[in-house]
Amino acid sequence: MSNSEPGFSTLAIHAGAQPDPTTGARATPIYQTTSFVFEDADHAASLFGLKAFGNIYTRIMNPTQAVLEERIAALEGGTAALAAASGHAAQLLVFHAIMRPGDNFISANKLYGGSINQFGHAFKSFDWQVRWCDPEEVGGIEELIDDRTRAIFIESPANPGGTFIDIKAIADIAHKHGIPLIVDNTMASPYLVRPIEHGADLVVHSMTKFIGGHGNSMGGMIVDGGTFDWSASGNYPMLSEPRPEYGGLVLHETFGNFAFAIACRVLGLRDLGPAISPMNAFLLLTGVETLPLRMQRHCDNALEVATWLKNHDKVDWVSYSGLEDDENHAMMKTYSPNGAGAVFTFGLTGGYEAGIKFVEALEIFSHLANIGDTKSLVIHPASTTHRQLSPEQQESAGAGPDVVRLSIGIEDVADIIGDLKQALDRV
Ligand SMILES: *Cc1c(COP(=O)(O)O)cnc(C)c1O
């Protein structure tokens, strides 16, 4: 191997993996086991005391998961990563490490509907308070920060409209106030955007979407950027204070720039338990190998489809930042020069009723609540993913009654457009 840094496509295939040392198996094996045999009592003691790294029990660590973690950390440019059972599990583990009862965090209101529910409802039971901001009004974010604010959370591009957010500007505000910026990079994947390069401290993923890419496995990932000083303020005691269960060990002091990933593993995953299965880790790893190819095809197809829709007389508007005259186009070019992603929204002139008819008339597109599959997907957010939200919340989340969301797959683009055409004819 040469000394030069491998490219993205090479890392997507090789990072974290090697032929199995025992059998020579070339594909990463599915280590379908709950537990791992200790060499002797001393070995067991040092594993349990965090004096040595090693496998104990699959809730906390497993070799198949470990390859996936190392690979995504490499693709995102982070110091370490931790896989979880789903994207929501990853978010829970992140906030569990950061928040104490009574603390708050600021979150973009342009967000995956499930995250709006998790932050606004489930987190309330822990007394973790969310303060919503408009991520496109960067000036309004700072006034929401007080001495109990522990993080800023954004999604870019944001669900469901695919709007690119100014990561760098928001990172600067977070850092001015000594708090980390967390970016949900599910919609872009690291092929399109690497938030840590723009100032994000932590990245979370629903690997259920583009990273796995085939709509067959749930998974989440936390990537530690290694950039944030968890000890400076005293506001992150889980990282900066001695842990009684590990003999008084201080995680940040001991593990330095990958302490956050360790905290999520040895405290969060250990005690809350949302581990990913080895089988799902294997399927997601297989997906990652083709991430660059798939993502580029998603982007190329989506741009053609958006351009075609824009010229259709039953379409009121198309919001796709890949279109040159889109108001978000310059932001997209700054953060995502390879393309604008697969997901975008448009409005039908016929409103709510037309939206429902259209969705039902499609044949290649599947009507379901997911994005990031090889297959083209469609949903009407106001009647599905965003239906629990108030009309005002729906509007501010870009999910008004006339909005249809597409996740463009990697089929032949002529067939995708043909399907949209026949469905529009029937509206
Ligand atoms: C799907 C999704 C999530 C939640 O992930 P799950 O794997 O479904 O738990 C979080 N954020 C975004 C942007 C998503 O699309």
Short mmCIF file of C-alpha atoms and ligand atoms in Angstrom, two decimals:
data_model
loop_
_atom_site.label_atom_id
_atom_site.label_comp_id
_atom_site.label_asym_id
_atom_site.label_seq_id
_atom_site.Cartn_x
_atom_site.Cartn_y
_atom_site.Cartn_z
CA MET A 1 0.00 0.00 0.00
CA SER A 2 1.19 3.52 -0.75
CA ASN A 3 1.39 6.12 2.00
CA SER A 4 -1.19 8.45 0.50
CA GLU A 5 -4.57 8.76 2.22
CA PRO A 6 -7.06 6.37 0.53
CA GLY A 7 -9.98 7.95 -1.33
CA PHE A 8 -13.59 7.83 -0.22
CA SER A 9 -14.58 4.87 -2.42
CA THR A 10 -11.61 2.84 -1.19
CA LEU A 11 -12.48 3.59 2.45
CA ALA A 12 -16.13 2.67 1.80
CA ILE A 13 -14.96 -0.83 0.85
CA HIS A 14 -11.93 -1.43 3.08
CA ALA A 15 -11.89 0.79 6.19
CA GLY A 16 -12.00 -1.22 9.40
CA ALA A 17 -11.96 -4.62 7.68
CA GLN A 18 -9.41 -7.29 6.89
CA PRO A 19 -9.68 -10.96 5.92
CA ASP A 20 -10.82 -12.91 8.98
CA PRO A 21 -7.64 -13.85 10.90
CA THR A 22 -8.98 -17.29 11.86
CA THR A 23 -10.62 -18.53 8.66
CA GLY A 24 -9.39 -16.21 5.91
CA ALA A 25 -12.99 -15.29 5.06
CA ARG A 26 -12.84 -12.25 2.76
CA ALA A 27 -16.25 -10.80 3.67
CA THR A 28 -16.59 -9.62 7.27
CA PRO A 29 -18.21 -12.56 9.12
CA ILE A 30 -21.45 -12.21 11.04
CA TYR A 31 -20.24 -12.87 14.59
CA GLN A 32 -23.60 -14.21 15.67
CA THR A 33 -22.74 -14.69 19.33
CA THR A 34 -23.92 -13.01 22.50
CA SER A 35 -20.70 -13.41 24.48
CA PHE A 36 -16.94 -13.92 24.25
CA VAL A 37 -14.65 -16.23 26.26
CA PHE A 38 -12.06 -14.57 28.53
CA GLU A 39 -8.42 -15.69 28.35
CA ASP A 40 -8.23 -15.86 32.15
CA ALA A 41 -9.49 -14.05 35.26
CA ASP A 42 -7.00 -11.18 34.88
CA HIS A 43 -8.08 -10.59 31.29
CA ALA A 44 -11.73 -10.51 32.41
CA ALA A 45 -10.91 -8.04 35.19
CA SER A 46 -9.04 -5.67 32.88
CA LEU A 47 -11.88 -5.74 30.30
CA PHE A 48 -14.48 -4.94 32.96
CA GLY A 49 -12.29 -2.17 34.43
CA LEU A 50 -11.77 -0.53 30.96
CA LYS A 51 -8.04 -1.20 31.32
CA ALA A 52 -8.06 -3.20 28.06
CA PHE A 53 -10.32 -3.10 25.00
CA GLY A 54 -12.02 -6.30 24.02
CA ASN A 55 -15.23 -8.13 23.46
CA ILE A 56 -17.29 -9.10 26.49
CA TYR A 57 -20.94 -9.17 25.47
CA THR A 58 -22.66 -8.15 22.23
CA ARG A 59 -24.82 -5.49 23.92
CA ILE A 60 -21.61 -3.50 24.39
CA MET A 61 -19.33 -4.61 21.54
CA ASN A 62 -19.12 -7.21 18.76
CA PRO A 63 -16.56 -7.67 15.95
CA THR A 64 -19.09 -7.23 13.11
CA GLN A 65 -20.35 -3.99 14.67
CA ALA A 66 -16.75 -2.88 15.21
CA VAL A 67 -15.93 -3.02 11.48
CA LEU A 68 -19.00 -0.94 10.67
CA GLU A 69 -18.09 1.59 13.38
CA GLU A 70 -14.53 1.98 12.15
CA ARG A 71 -15.70 2.32 8.56
CA ILE A 72 -18.24 5.07 9.22
CA ALA A 73 -15.77 6.92 11.47
CA ALA A 74 -13.29 6.87 8.56
CA LEU A 75 -15.86 8.09 6.03
CA GLU A 76 -16.97 10.95 8.31
CA GLY A 77 -13.43 11.89 9.38
CA GLY A 78 -14.19 11.23 13.06
CA THR A 79 -12.01 9.70 15.77
CA ALA A 80 -14.38 6.85 16.70
CA ALA A 81 -17.97 5.73 16.27
CA LEU A 82 -20.63 3.68 17.99
CA ALA A 83 -23.37 1.71 16.25
CA ALA A 84 -26.87 1.42 17.74
CA ALA A 85 -30.09 -0.40 16.93
CA SER A 86 -31.63 2.55 15.05
CA GLY A 87 -31.16 6.22 14.33
CA HIS A 88 -33.42 7.07 17.25
CA ALA A 89 -31.38 4.84 19.56
CA ALA A 90 -28.24 6.73 18.48
CA GLN A 91 -29.91 10.06 19.30
CA LEU A 92 -31.03 8.76 22.70
CA LEU A 93 -27.48 7.65 23.53
CA VAL A 94 -26.02 11.02 22.49
CA PHE A 95 -28.39 13.04 24.67
CA HIS A 96 -28.06 10.59 27.56
CA ALA A 97 -24.34 11.39 27.68
CA ILE A 98 -24.90 15.16 27.49
CA MET A 99 -28.06 16.02 29.39
CA ARG A 100 -29.05 16.09 33.05
CA PRO A 101 -32.65 16.63 34.20
CA GLY A 102 -33.56 20.30 33.75
CA ASP A 103 -31.00 20.90 30.99
CA ASN A 104 -32.08 22.06 27.55
CA PHE A 105 -30.82 21.79 23.99
CA ILE A 106 -31.65 23.73 20.86
CA SER A 107 -32.96 21.84 17.88
CA ALA A 108 -33.79 22.86 14.35
CA ASN A 109 -37.53 22.68 13.68
CA LYS A 110 -36.85 21.45 10.11
CA LEU A 111 -36.38 17.86 11.15
CA TYR A 112 -37.41 14.28 10.57
CA GLY A 113 -40.93 13.95 12.08
CA GLY A 114 -39.86 11.08 14.35
CA SER A 115 -37.11 13.24 15.84
CA ILE A 116 -39.61 16.03 16.51
CA ASN A 117 -41.64 13.48 18.48
CA GLN A 118 -38.64 12.01 20.30
CA PHE A 119 -37.35 15.43 21.39
CA GLY A 120 -40.73 16.96 22.17
CA HIS A 121 -42.43 14.01 23.88
CA ALA A 122 -40.18 11.12 24.99
CA PHE A 123 -37.37 13.39 26.19
CA LYS A 124 -39.84 15.33 28.33
CA SER A 125 -40.05 12.32 30.67
CA PHE A 126 -36.33 12.74 31.40
CA ASP A 127 -36.85 16.50 31.88
CA TRP A 128 -34.59 17.18 28.89
CA GLN A 129 -36.10 20.29 27.36
CA VAL A 130 -35.98 21.11 23.66
CA ARG A 131 -36.02 24.66 22.32
CA TRP A 132 -36.98 24.81 18.66
CA CYS A 133 -35.24 27.18 16.27
CA ASP A 134 -35.48 27.93 12.56
CA PRO A 135 -32.05 26.74 11.33
CA GLU A 136 -32.24 29.11 8.35
CA GLU A 137 -32.52 32.10 10.71
CA VAL A 138 -29.07 31.72 12.25
CA GLY A 139 -29.35 35.09 14.01
CA GLY A 140 -32.28 33.85 16.14
CA ILE A 141 -30.43 30.84 17.56
CA GLU A 142 -28.10 32.65 19.93
CA GLU A 143 -30.86 34.24 22.01
CA LEU A 144 -32.24 30.78 22.86
CA ILE A 145 -29.00 29.75 24.60
CA ASP A 146 -28.84 30.00 28.40
CA ASP A 147 -26.66 28.47 31.13
CA ARG A 148 -28.55 25.17 31.00
CA THR A 149 -28.16 24.76 27.21
CA ARG A 150 -25.99 21.75 26.43
CA ALA A 151 -26.05 21.34 22.63
CA ILE A 152 -27.41 22.45 19.27
CA PHE A 153 -28.91 19.79 16.98
CA ILE A 154 -29.53 20.23 13.26
CA GLU A 155 -30.23 18.09 10.24
CA SER A 156 -28.68 18.99 6.88
CA PRO A 157 -30.14 18.67 4.36
CA ALA A 158 -33.26 18.88 6.47
CA ASN A 159 -36.27 16.57 6.23
CA PRO A 160 -38.60 16.64 4.44
CA GLY A 161 -37.72 19.49 2.06
CA GLY A 162 -34.02 18.75 1.55
CA THR A 163 -32.85 22.24 2.55
CA PHE A 164 -29.09 22.59 3.18
CA ILE A 165 -28.31 24.39 6.44
CA ASP A 166 -25.29 26.62 7.14
CA ILE A 167 -23.41 24.14 9.36
CA LYS A 168 -20.34 26.36 9.79
CA ALA A 169 -22.31 29.42 10.93
CA ILE A 170 -24.24 27.37 13.52
CA ALA A 171 -21.06 25.60 14.69
CA ASP A 172 -19.50 29.01 15.34
CA ILE A 173 -22.44 30.02 17.54
CA ALA A 174 -22.29 26.73 19.47
CA HIS A 175 -18.56 27.05 20.08
CA LYS A 176 -18.82 30.69 21.14
CA HIS A 177 -21.06 29.42 23.95
CA GLY A 178 -18.99 26.33 24.80
CA ILE A 179 -21.53 23.77 23.57
CA PRO A 180 -21.22 21.11 20.85
CA LEU A 181 -22.98 21.05 17.49
CA ILE A 182 -24.62 17.72 16.63
CA VAL A 183 -25.52 17.12 12.98
CA ASP A 184 -27.89 14.41 11.79
CA ASN A 185 -26.22 13.51 8.48
CA THR A 186 -28.74 10.83 7.45
CA MET A 187 -30.05 12.62 4.36
CA ALA A 188 -26.67 13.49 2.84
CA SER A 189 -24.50 10.57 3.97
CA PRO A 190 -20.76 11.27 4.23
CA TYR A 191 -20.45 10.86 0.45
CA LEU A 192 -22.17 14.22 0.02
CA VAL A 193 -21.43 16.12 3.26
CA ARG A 194 -18.86 15.62 6.02
CA PRO A 195 -20.17 17.85 8.83
CA ILE A 196 -17.06 17.49 11.04
CA GLU A 197 -15.04 19.27 8.32
CA HIS A 198 -17.44 22.22 8.72
CA GLY A 199 -17.27 22.43 12.53
CA ALA A 200 -19.72 19.78 13.79
CA ASP A 201 -18.54 17.98 16.94
CA LEU A 202 -20.80 14.94 16.72
CA VAL A 203 -22.55 13.30 13.79
CA VAL A 204 -25.51 10.95 14.07
CA HIS A 205 -26.99 8.70 11.41
CA SER A 206 -29.98 6.62 10.73
CA MET A 207 -28.10 3.95 8.75
CA THR A 208 -31.55 2.60 7.97
CA LYS A 209 -31.55 5.05 5.07
CA PHE A 210 -28.72 5.74 2.59
CA ILE A 211 -25.82 4.07 4.40
CA GLY A 212 -27.51 0.68 4.29
CA GLY A 213 -29.30 1.82 1.19
CA HIS A 214 -31.45 -1.22 0.45
CA GLY A 215 -34.33 -0.78 2.90
CA ASN A 216 -33.61 -4.06 4.69
CA SER A 217 -32.05 -3.20 8.07
CA MET A 218 -32.43 -0.74 10.93
CA GLY A 219 -29.31 0.85 12.37
CA GLY A 220 -27.94 4.04 13.87
CA MET A 221 -24.46 5.49 14.30
CA ILE A 222 -22.80 8.11 16.49
CA VAL A 223 -19.56 9.58 15.16
CA ASP A 224 -17.24 11.38 17.57
CA GLY A 225 -15.50 14.28 15.85
CA GLY A 226 -12.92 14.39 18.64
CA THR A 227 -13.13 18.18 18.55
CA PHE A 228 -15.04 19.13 21.69
CA ASP A 229 -13.52 19.81 25.12
CA TRP A 230 -15.88 17.96 27.47
CA SER A 231 -14.03 19.12 30.60
CA ALA A 232 -13.78 22.89 30.03
CA SER A 233 -17.16 23.96 31.44
CA GLY A 234 -17.93 21.28 34.02
CA ASN A 235 -21.34 20.96 32.36
CA TYR A 236 -20.77 17.42 31.02
CA PRO A 237 -20.16 15.47 34.26
CA MET A 238 -20.61 12.06 32.63
CA LEU A 239 -17.38 12.74 30.75
CA SER A 240 -15.52 15.00 33.15
CA GLU A 241 -16.21 13.48 36.59
CA PRO A 242 -15.01 10.16 38.11
CA ARG A 243 -17.15 7.11 37.34
CA PRO A 244 -17.77 5.03 40.45
CA GLU A 245 -18.44 1.83 38.48
CA TYR A 246 -15.03 2.07 36.78
CA GLY A 247 -12.95 2.70 39.92
CA GLY A 248 -13.11 6.50 39.67
CA LEU A 249 -11.96 6.64 36.04
CA VAL A 250 -12.61 10.01 34.29
CA LEU A 251 -13.60 9.24 30.71
CA HIS A 252 -12.45 12.45 29.04
CA GLU A 253 -9.13 12.44 30.87
CA THR A 254 -8.50 8.77 30.03
CA PHE A 255 -9.79 8.55 26.44
CA GLY A 256 -9.17 12.11 25.18
CA ASN A 257 -10.49 12.80 21.69
CA PHE A 258 -12.63 9.66 21.47
CA ALA A 259 -14.08 9.87 25.01
CA PHE A 260 -17.56 10.70 23.75
CA ALA A 261 -17.86 7.49 21.73
CA ILE A 262 -16.57 5.56 24.76
CA ALA A 263 -19.10 7.22 27.09
CA CYS A 264 -21.97 6.30 24.75
CA ARG A 265 -20.73 2.70 24.69
CA VAL A 266 -19.70 1.96 28.29
CA LEU A 267 -22.43 4.03 29.97
CA GLY A 268 -25.26 4.57 27.48
CA LEU A 269 -25.30 1.34 25.50
CA ARG A 270 -24.40 -0.67 28.59
CA ASP A 271 -27.29 0.69 30.66
CA LEU A 272 -29.96 1.60 28.10
CA GLY A 273 -29.29 -1.37 25.84
CA PRO A 274 -30.19 -0.50 22.21
CA ALA A 275 -27.48 -2.62 20.56
CA ILE A 276 -27.52 -3.33 16.82
CA SER A 277 -27.68 -7.00 15.83
CA PRO A 278 -24.62 -8.57 14.13
CA MET A 279 -26.85 -9.53 11.17
CA ASN A 280 -27.99 -5.94 10.62
CA ALA A 281 -24.42 -4.67 11.02
CA PHE A 282 -23.38 -7.11 8.27
CA LEU A 283 -26.16 -6.01 5.90
CA LEU A 284 -25.36 -2.35 6.51
CA LEU A 285 -21.65 -3.02 5.86
CA THR A 286 -22.54 -4.60 2.54
CA GLY A 287 -24.57 -1.50 1.72
CA VAL A 288 -21.77 0.93 2.60
CA GLU A 289 -19.48 -0.62 -0.01
CA THR A 290 -21.60 0.86 -2.82
CA LEU A 291 -22.53 4.11 -1.04
CA PRO A 292 -20.57 6.38 -3.43
CA LEU A 293 -22.04 4.74 -6.56
CA ARG A 294 -25.58 4.72 -5.23
CA MET A 295 -25.47 8.26 -3.86
CA GLN A 296 -24.25 9.74 -7.14
CA ARG A 297 -26.98 7.91 -9.09
CA HIS A 298 -29.61 9.06 -6.54
CA CYS A 299 -28.47 12.67 -7.07
CA ASP A 300 -28.31 12.46 -10.87
CA ASN A 301 -31.76 10.86 -11.10
CA ALA A 302 -33.29 13.32 -8.62
CA LEU A 303 -32.03 16.34 -10.57
CA GLU A 304 -33.58 15.03 -13.80
CA VAL A 305 -36.87 14.23 -12.09
CA ALA A 306 -37.05 17.63 -10.33
CA THR A 307 -36.35 19.44 -13.60
CA TRP A 308 -39.11 17.46 -15.34
CA LEU A 309 -41.65 18.06 -12.56
CA LYS A 310 -40.97 21.79 -12.54
CA ASN A 311 -42.22 22.02 -16.12
CA HIS A 312 -45.44 20.06 -15.50
CA ASP A 313 -48.64 22.12 -15.39
CA LYS A 314 -50.18 20.17 -12.48
CA VAL A 315 -47.15 20.93 -10.33
CA ASP A 316 -47.32 24.19 -8.38
CA TRP A 317 -43.76 24.31 -7.12
CA VAL A 318 -40.67 22.08 -6.73
CA SER A 319 -38.27 22.55 -3.84
CA TYR A 320 -34.99 20.87 -4.79
CA SER A 321 -31.75 22.64 -3.96
CA GLY A 322 -30.07 20.99 -6.96
CA LEU A 323 -32.12 23.23 -9.30
CA GLU A 324 -30.09 26.28 -10.30
CA ASP A 325 -32.88 28.74 -9.55
CA ASP A 326 -33.67 27.22 -6.12
CA GLU A 327 -33.17 29.69 -3.26
CA ASN A 328 -31.09 27.04 -1.42
CA HIS A 329 -28.83 26.28 -4.44
CA ALA A 330 -25.81 28.33 -3.31
CA MET A 331 -25.85 26.71 0.16
CA MET A 332 -26.08 23.28 -1.47
CA LYS A 333 -23.09 24.05 -3.73
CA THR A 334 -21.05 25.12 -0.68
CA TYR A 335 -21.71 22.00 1.37
CA SER A 336 -22.51 19.32 -1.17
CA PRO A 337 -20.77 19.89 -4.51
CA ASN A 338 -21.41 16.31 -5.75
CA GLY A 339 -25.19 16.70 -5.75
CA ALA A 340 -28.25 17.65 -3.76
CA GLY A 341 -29.36 14.21 -2.58
CA ALA A 342 -32.34 12.01 -3.38
CA VAL A 343 -35.08 13.57 -1.31
CA PHE A 344 -37.17 16.60 -2.20
CA THR A 345 -40.70 17.92 -2.04
CA PHE A 346 -43.12 19.44 -4.49
CA GLY A 347 -46.65 20.82 -4.35
CA LEU A 348 -49.56 19.75 -6.52
CA THR A 349 -51.90 22.48 -7.76
CA GLY A 350 -54.79 20.29 -6.54
CA GLY A 351 -53.67 20.42 -2.87
CA TYR A 352 -54.39 17.77 -0.20
CA GLU A 353 -56.88 15.69 -2.25
CA ALA A 354 -54.69 15.65 -5.37
CA GLY A 355 -51.71 14.63 -3.23
CA ILE A 356 -53.50 11.56 -1.92
CA LYS A 357 -54.80 10.57 -5.41
CA PHE A 358 -51.38 10.99 -6.95
CA VAL A 359 -49.66 8.85 -4.33
CA GLU A 360 -52.18 6.06 -4.90
CA ALA A 361 -51.81 6.19 -8.71
CA LEU A 362 -48.05 5.61 -8.73
CA GLU A 363 -46.82 2.13 -9.68
CA ILE A 364 -43.01 2.05 -9.55
CA PHE A 365 -42.92 4.36 -6.53
CA SER A 366 -43.77 2.67 -3.23
CA HIS A 367 -46.02 4.58 -0.83
CA LEU A 368 -44.29 4.22 2.52
CA ALA A 369 -42.56 6.01 5.38
CA ASN A 370 -38.90 5.70 4.47
CA ILE A 371 -36.16 7.32 2.42
CA GLY A 372 -32.85 6.19 1.03
CA ASP A 373 -33.81 2.88 -0.54
CA THR A 374 -32.58 1.77 -3.99
CA LYS A 375 -36.30 1.90 -4.84
CA SER A 376 -38.16 5.15 -5.52
CA LEU A 377 -40.41 6.07 -2.60
CA VAL A 378 -43.22 8.55 -2.11
CA ILE A 379 -45.14 9.90 0.86
CA HIS A 380 -47.66 12.58 1.67
CA PRO A 381 -46.17 13.90 4.96
CA ALA A 382 -49.28 15.79 6.18
CA SER A 383 -51.33 12.56 6.30
CA THR A 384 -48.53 10.26 7.55
CA THR A 385 -45.11 11.08 9.10
CA HIS A 386 -46.05 14.61 10.14
CA ARG A 387 -49.72 14.00 11.01
CA GLN A 388 -49.20 14.24 14.80
CA LEU A 389 -47.92 17.80 14.40
CA SER A 390 -50.13 20.88 14.60
CA PRO A 391 -50.87 22.70 11.30
CA GLU A 392 -48.35 25.39 12.33
CA GLN A 393 -45.67 22.78 13.09
CA GLN A 394 -46.44 21.08 9.75
CA GLU A 395 -45.95 24.34 7.88
CA SER A 396 -42.73 25.23 9.69
CA ALA A 397 -41.39 21.70 9.09
CA GLY A 398 -42.10 22.06 5.35
CA ALA A 399 -44.89 19.48 5.48
CA GLY A 400 -48.00 21.47 4.58
CA PRO A 401 -51.18 19.80 3.15
CA ASP A 402 -50.20 20.06 -0.56
CA VAL A 403 -46.66 18.71 -0.08
CA VAL A 404 -45.55 15.42 -1.64
CA ARG A 405 -42.13 14.05 -0.71
CA LEU A 406 -40.12 11.86 -3.08
CA SER A 407 -37.05 9.78 -2.38
CA ILE A 408 -35.70 9.09 -5.85
CA GLY A 409 -34.25 5.62 -6.31
CA ILE A 410 -31.60 4.30 -8.63
CA GLU A 411 -33.89 2.76 -11.28
CA ASP A 412 -33.69 3.96 -14.91
CA VAL A 413 -34.67 7.60 -14.76
CA ALA A 414 -36.91 7.25 -17.85
CA ASP A 415 -39.02 4.71 -15.97
CA ILE A 416 -39.23 6.93 -12.87
CA ILE A 417 -40.42 9.87 -14.96
CA GLY A 418 -42.82 7.64 -16.91
CA ASP A 419 -44.45 6.56 -13.66
CA LEU A 420 -44.80 10.15 -12.42
CA LYS A 421 -46.31 11.14 -15.79
CA GLN A 422 -49.00 8.45 -15.79
CA ALA A 423 -49.92 9.25 -12.15
CA LEU A 424 -50.17 13.00 -12.86
CA ASP A 425 -52.36 12.24 -15.88
CA ARG A 426 -54.78 10.45 -13.53
CA VAL A 427 -54.98 13.25 -10.93
C1 LIG B 1 -35.17 7.86 9.75
C2 LIG B 1 -34.49 9.02 10.34
C3 LIG B 1 -34.15 9.06 11.70
C4 LIG B 1 -34.50 7.94 12.66
O1 LIG B 1 -33.83 6.78 12.34
P1 LIG B 1 -34.41 5.31 12.62
O2 LIG B 1 -33.34 4.43 12.07
O3 LIG B 1 -35.71 5.19 11.87
O4 LIG B 1 -34.60 5.19 14.09
C5 LIG B 1 -33.48 10.16 12.18
N1 LIG B 1 -33.17 11.18 11.37
C6 LIG B 1 -33.47 11.19 10.06
C7 LIG B 1 -33.08 12.34 9.21
C8 LIG B 1 -34.15 10.11 9.50
O5 LIG B 1 -34.46 10.13 8.20
#
